[in-house]
PDB file of C-alpha atoms in Angstrom:
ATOM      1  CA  UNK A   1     -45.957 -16.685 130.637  1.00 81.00           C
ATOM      2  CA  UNK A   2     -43.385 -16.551 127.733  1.00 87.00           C
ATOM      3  CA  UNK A   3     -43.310 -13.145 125.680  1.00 91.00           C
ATOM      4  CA  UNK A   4     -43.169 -13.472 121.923  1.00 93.00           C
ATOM      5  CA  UNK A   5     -39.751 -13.076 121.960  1.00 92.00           C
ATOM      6  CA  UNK A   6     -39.009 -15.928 124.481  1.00 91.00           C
ATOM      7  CA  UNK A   7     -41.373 -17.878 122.374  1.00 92.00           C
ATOM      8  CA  UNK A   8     -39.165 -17.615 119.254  1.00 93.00           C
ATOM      9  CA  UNK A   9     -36.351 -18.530 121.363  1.00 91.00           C
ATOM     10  CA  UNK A  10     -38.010 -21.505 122.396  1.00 93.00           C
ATOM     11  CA  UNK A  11     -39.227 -22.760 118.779  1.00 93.00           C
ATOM     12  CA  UNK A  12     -35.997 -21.888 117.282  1.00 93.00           C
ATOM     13  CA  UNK A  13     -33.393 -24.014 119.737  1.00 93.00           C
ATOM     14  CA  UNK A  14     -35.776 -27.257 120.341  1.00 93.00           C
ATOM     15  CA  UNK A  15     -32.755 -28.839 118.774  1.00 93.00           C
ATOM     16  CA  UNK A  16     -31.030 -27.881 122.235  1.00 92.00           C
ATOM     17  CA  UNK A  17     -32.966 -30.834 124.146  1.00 92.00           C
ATOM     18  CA  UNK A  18     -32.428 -33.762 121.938  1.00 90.00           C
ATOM     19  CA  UNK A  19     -28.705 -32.735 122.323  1.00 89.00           C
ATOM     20  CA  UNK A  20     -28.585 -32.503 125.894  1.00 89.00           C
ATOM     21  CA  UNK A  21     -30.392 -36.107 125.538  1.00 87.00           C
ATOM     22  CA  UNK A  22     -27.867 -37.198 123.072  1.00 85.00           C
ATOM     23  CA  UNK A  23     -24.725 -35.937 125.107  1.00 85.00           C
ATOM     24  CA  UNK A  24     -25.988 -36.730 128.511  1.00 82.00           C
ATOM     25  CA  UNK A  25     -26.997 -40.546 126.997  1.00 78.00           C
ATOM     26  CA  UNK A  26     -30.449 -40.773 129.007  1.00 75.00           C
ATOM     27  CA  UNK A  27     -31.904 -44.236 128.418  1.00 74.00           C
ATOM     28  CA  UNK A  28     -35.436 -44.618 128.858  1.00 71.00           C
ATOM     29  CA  UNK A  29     -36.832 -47.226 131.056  1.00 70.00           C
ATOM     30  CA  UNK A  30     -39.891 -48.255 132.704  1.00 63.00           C
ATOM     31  CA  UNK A  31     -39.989 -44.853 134.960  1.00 68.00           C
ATOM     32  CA  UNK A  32     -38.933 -42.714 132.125  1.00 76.00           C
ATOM     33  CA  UNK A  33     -39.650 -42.927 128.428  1.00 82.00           C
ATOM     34  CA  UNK A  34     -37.824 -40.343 125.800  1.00 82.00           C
ATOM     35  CA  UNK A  35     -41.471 -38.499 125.765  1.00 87.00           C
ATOM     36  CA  UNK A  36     -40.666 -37.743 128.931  1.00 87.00           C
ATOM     37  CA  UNK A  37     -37.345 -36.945 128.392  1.00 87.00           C
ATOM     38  CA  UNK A  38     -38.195 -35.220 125.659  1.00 91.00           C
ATOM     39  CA  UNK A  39     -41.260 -32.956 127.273  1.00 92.00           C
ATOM     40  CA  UNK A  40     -38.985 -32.646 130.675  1.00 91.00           C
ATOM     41  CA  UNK A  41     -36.234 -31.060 129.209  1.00 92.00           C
ATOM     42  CA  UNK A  42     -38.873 -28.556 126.702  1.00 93.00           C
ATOM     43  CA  UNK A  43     -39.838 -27.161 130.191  1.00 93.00           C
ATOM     44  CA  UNK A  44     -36.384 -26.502 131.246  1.00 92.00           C
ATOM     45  CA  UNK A  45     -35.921 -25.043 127.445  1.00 93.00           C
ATOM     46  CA  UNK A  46     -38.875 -22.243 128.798  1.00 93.00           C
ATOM     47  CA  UNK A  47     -37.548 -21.693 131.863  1.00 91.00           C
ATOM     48  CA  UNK A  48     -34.057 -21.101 130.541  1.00 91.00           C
ATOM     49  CA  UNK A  49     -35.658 -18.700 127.933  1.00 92.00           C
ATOM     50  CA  UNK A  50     -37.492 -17.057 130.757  1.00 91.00           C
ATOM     51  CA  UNK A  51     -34.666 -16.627 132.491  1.00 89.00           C
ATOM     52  CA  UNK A  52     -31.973 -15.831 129.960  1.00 89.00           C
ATOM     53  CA  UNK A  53     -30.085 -12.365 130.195  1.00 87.00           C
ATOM     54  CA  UNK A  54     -28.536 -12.082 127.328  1.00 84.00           C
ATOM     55  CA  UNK A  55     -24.258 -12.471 128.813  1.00 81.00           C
ATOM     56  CA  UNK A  56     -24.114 -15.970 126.955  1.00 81.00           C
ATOM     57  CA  UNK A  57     -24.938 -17.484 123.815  1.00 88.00           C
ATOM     58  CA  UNK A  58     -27.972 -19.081 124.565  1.00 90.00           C
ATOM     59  CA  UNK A  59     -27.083 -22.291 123.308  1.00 90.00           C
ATOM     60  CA  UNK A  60     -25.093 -22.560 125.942  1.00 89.00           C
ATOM     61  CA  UNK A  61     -26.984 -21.099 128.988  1.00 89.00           C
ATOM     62  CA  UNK A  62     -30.235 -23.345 127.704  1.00 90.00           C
ATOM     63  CA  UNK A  63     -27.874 -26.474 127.465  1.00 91.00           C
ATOM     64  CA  UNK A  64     -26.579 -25.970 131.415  1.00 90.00           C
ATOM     65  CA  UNK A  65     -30.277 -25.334 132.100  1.00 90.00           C
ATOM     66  CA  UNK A  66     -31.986 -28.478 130.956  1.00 92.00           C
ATOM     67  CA  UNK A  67     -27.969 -30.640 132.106  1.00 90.00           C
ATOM     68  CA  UNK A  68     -29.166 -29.340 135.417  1.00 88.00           C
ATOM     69  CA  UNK A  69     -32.481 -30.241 135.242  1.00 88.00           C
ATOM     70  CA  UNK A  70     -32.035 -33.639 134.034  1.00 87.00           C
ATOM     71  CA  UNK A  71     -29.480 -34.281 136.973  1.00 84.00           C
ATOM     72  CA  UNK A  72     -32.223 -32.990 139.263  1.00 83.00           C
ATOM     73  CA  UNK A  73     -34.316 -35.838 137.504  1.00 81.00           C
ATOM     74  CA  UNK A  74     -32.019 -38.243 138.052  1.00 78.00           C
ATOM     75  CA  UNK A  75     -31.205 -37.370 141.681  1.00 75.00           C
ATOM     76  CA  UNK A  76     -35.043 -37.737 142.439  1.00 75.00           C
ATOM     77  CA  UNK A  77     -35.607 -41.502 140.499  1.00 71.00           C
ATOM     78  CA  UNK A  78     -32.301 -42.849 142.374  1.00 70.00           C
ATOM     79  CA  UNK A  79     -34.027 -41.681 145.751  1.00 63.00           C
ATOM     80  CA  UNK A  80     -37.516 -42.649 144.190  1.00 62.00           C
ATOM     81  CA  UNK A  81     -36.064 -45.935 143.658  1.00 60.00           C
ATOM     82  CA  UNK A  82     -34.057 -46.518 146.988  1.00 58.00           C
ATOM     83  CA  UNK A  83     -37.145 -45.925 148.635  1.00 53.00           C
ATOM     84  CA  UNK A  84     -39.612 -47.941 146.682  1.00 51.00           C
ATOM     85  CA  UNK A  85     -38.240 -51.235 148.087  1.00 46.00           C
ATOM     86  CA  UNK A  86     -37.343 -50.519 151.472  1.00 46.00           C
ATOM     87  CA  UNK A  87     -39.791 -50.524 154.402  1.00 47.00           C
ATOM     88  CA  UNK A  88     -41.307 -47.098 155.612  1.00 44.00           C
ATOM     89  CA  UNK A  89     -40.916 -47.703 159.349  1.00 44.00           C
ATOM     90  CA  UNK A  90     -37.616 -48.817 159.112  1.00 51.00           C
ATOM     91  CA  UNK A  91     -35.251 -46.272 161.218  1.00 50.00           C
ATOM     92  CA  UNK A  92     -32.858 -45.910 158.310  1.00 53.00           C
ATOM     93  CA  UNK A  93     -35.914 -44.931 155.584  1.00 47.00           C
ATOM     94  CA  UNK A  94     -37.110 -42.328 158.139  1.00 45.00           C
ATOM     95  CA  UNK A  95     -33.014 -41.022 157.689  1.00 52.00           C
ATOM     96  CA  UNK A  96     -33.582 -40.822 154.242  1.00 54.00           C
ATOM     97  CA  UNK A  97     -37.302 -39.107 154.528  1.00 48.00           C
ATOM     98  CA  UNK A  98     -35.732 -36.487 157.238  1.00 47.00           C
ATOM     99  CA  UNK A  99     -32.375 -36.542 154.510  1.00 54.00           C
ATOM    100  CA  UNK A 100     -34.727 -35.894 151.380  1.00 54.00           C
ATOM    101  CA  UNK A 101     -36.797 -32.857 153.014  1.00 46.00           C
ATOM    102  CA  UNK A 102     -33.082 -31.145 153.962  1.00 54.00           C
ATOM    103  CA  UNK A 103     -32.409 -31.686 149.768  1.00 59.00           C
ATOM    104  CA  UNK A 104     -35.621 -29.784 149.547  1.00 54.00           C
ATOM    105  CA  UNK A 105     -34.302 -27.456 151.253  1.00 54.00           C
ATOM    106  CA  UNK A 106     -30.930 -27.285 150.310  1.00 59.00           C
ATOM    107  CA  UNK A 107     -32.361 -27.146 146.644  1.00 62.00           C
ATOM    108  CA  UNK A 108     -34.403 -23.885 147.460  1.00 56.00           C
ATOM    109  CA  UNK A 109     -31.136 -22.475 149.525  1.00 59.00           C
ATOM    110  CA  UNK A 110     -28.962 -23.135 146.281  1.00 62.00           C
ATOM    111  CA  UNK A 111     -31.333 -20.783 144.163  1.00 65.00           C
ATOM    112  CA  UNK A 112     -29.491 -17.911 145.292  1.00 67.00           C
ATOM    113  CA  UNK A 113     -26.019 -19.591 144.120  1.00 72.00           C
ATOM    114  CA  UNK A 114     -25.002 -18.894 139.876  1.00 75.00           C
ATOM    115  CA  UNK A 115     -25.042 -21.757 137.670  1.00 75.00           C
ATOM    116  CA  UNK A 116     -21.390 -22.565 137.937  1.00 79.00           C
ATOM    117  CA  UNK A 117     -21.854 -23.329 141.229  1.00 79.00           C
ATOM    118  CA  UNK A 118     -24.945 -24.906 141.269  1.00 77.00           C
ATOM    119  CA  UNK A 119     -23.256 -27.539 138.566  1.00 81.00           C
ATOM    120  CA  UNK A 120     -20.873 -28.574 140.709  1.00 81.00           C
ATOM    121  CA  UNK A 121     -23.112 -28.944 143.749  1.00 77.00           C
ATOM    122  CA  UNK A 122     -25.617 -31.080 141.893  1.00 76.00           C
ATOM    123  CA  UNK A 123     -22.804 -33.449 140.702  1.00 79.00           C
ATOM    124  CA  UNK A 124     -21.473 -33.703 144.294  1.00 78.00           C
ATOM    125  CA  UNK A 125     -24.913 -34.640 145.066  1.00 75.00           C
ATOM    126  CA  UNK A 126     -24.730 -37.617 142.670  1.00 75.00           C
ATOM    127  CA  UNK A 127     -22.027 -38.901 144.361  1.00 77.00           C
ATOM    128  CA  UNK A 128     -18.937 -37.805 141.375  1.00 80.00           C
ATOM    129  CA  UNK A 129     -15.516 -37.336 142.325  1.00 84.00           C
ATOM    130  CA  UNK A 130     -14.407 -34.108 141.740  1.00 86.00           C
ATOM    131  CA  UNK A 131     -12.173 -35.890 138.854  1.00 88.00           C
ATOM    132  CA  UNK A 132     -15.034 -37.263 137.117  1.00 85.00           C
ATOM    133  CA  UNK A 133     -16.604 -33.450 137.315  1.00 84.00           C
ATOM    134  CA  UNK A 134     -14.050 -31.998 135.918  1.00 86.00           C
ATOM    135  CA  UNK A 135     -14.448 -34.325 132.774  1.00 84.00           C
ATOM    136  CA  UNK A 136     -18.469 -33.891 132.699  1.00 81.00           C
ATOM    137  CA  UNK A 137     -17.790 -30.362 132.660  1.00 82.00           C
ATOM    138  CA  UNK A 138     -14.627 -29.793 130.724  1.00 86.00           C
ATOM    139  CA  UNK A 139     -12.625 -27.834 133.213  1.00 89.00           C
ATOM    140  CA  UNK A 140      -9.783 -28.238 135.648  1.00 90.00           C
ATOM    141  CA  UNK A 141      -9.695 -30.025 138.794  1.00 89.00           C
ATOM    142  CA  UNK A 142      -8.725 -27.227 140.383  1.00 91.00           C
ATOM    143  CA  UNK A 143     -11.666 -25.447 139.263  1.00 89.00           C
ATOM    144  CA  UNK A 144     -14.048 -27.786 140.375  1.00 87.00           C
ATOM    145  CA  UNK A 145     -12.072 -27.664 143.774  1.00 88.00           C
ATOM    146  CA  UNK A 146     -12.017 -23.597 143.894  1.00 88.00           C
ATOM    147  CA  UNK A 147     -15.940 -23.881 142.719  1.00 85.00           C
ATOM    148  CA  UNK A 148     -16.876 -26.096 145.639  1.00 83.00           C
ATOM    149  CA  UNK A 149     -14.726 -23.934 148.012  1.00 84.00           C
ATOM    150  CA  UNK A 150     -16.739 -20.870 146.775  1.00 84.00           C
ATOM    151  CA  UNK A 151     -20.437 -22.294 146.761  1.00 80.00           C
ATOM    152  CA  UNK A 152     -20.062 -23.532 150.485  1.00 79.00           C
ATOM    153  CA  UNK A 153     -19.094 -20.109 151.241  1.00 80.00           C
ATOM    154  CA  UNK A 154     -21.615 -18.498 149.485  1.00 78.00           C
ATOM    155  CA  UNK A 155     -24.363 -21.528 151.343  1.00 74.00           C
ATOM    156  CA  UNK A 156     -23.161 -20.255 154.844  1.00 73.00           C
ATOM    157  CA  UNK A 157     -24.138 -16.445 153.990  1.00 74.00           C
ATOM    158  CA  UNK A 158     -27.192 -17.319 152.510  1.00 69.00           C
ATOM    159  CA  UNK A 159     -27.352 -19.869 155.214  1.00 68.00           C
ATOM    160  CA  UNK A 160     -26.819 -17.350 157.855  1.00 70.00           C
ATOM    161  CA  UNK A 161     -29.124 -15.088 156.114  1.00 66.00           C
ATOM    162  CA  UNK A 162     -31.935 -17.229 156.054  1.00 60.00           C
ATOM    163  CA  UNK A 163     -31.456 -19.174 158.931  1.00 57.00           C
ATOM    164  CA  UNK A 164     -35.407 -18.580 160.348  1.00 50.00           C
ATOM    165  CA  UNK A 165     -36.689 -20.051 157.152  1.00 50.00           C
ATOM    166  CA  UNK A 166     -34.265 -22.968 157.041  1.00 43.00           C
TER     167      UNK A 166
END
């Protein structure tokens, strides 16, 4: 539940998701319209006012939050739609089953990891050269390299840490 506060936040920087639309150019299509778009990244816009500490501008920290969301949206239709057309008791769709529950929970592993990180992780996961995520994000290559250094680092303590639950 939002506080009064977090509610003001919310109604004040709506503007936020259309931009992320905007900049991000999501097309709507038969599985997603802009509604959804649209109500999608409002959600994010709560959770990143829930979750919001007050080190950034919150433009910014709500903008990562719903980016991230929406390539967690976009990560799930491309699987959706791999799997939609291929046979279920094919051997290489029970891969992608047994590959989809490790996302799951790689995705609840990566919860303990800070947004930079996470970023860069979730582009890797849609398959972008670290080039092409230095451009998406505006930053070095070599920052995208020394980010994906640090985050596997970070996985294998938290892996190591939580390696009954995992």
């Amino acid at each position: 539940m939002l506080s009064k506060e977090q509610q003001q936040l919310v109604c004040e920087n709506l503007y936020i998701v259309k931009a992320v639309i905007s900049k991000m150019n999501l097309i709507p299509n038969a599985a997603v319209s802009w509604e959804d778009y649209y109500q999608s990244g409002c959600a994010a816009l709560c959770r990143a006012a829930e979750t919001y500490t007050g080190q950034a501008r919150f433009f910014h920290y709500a903008f990562i939050v719903i980016r991230n969301h929406f390539y967690h949206m976009q990560a799930k239709q491309k699987l959706d739609r791999e799997l939609e057309f291929q046979d279920l008791f094919q051997p290489d769709v029970i891969e992608e089953v047994v590959g989809k529950i490790q996302t799951e929970r790689f995705e609840a592993l990566k919860q303990g990891l800070a947004d930079i990180y996470i970023e860069v992780l979730d582009l890797m996961q849609l398959e972008f050269s670290p080039k092409e995520i230095a451009e998406i994000l505006h930053i070095p290559v070599k920052t995208v390299y020394t980010r994906i250094r640090t985050a596997r680092s970070k996985l294998n303590v938290l892996l190591e840490n939580n390696r009954e639950e995992i």
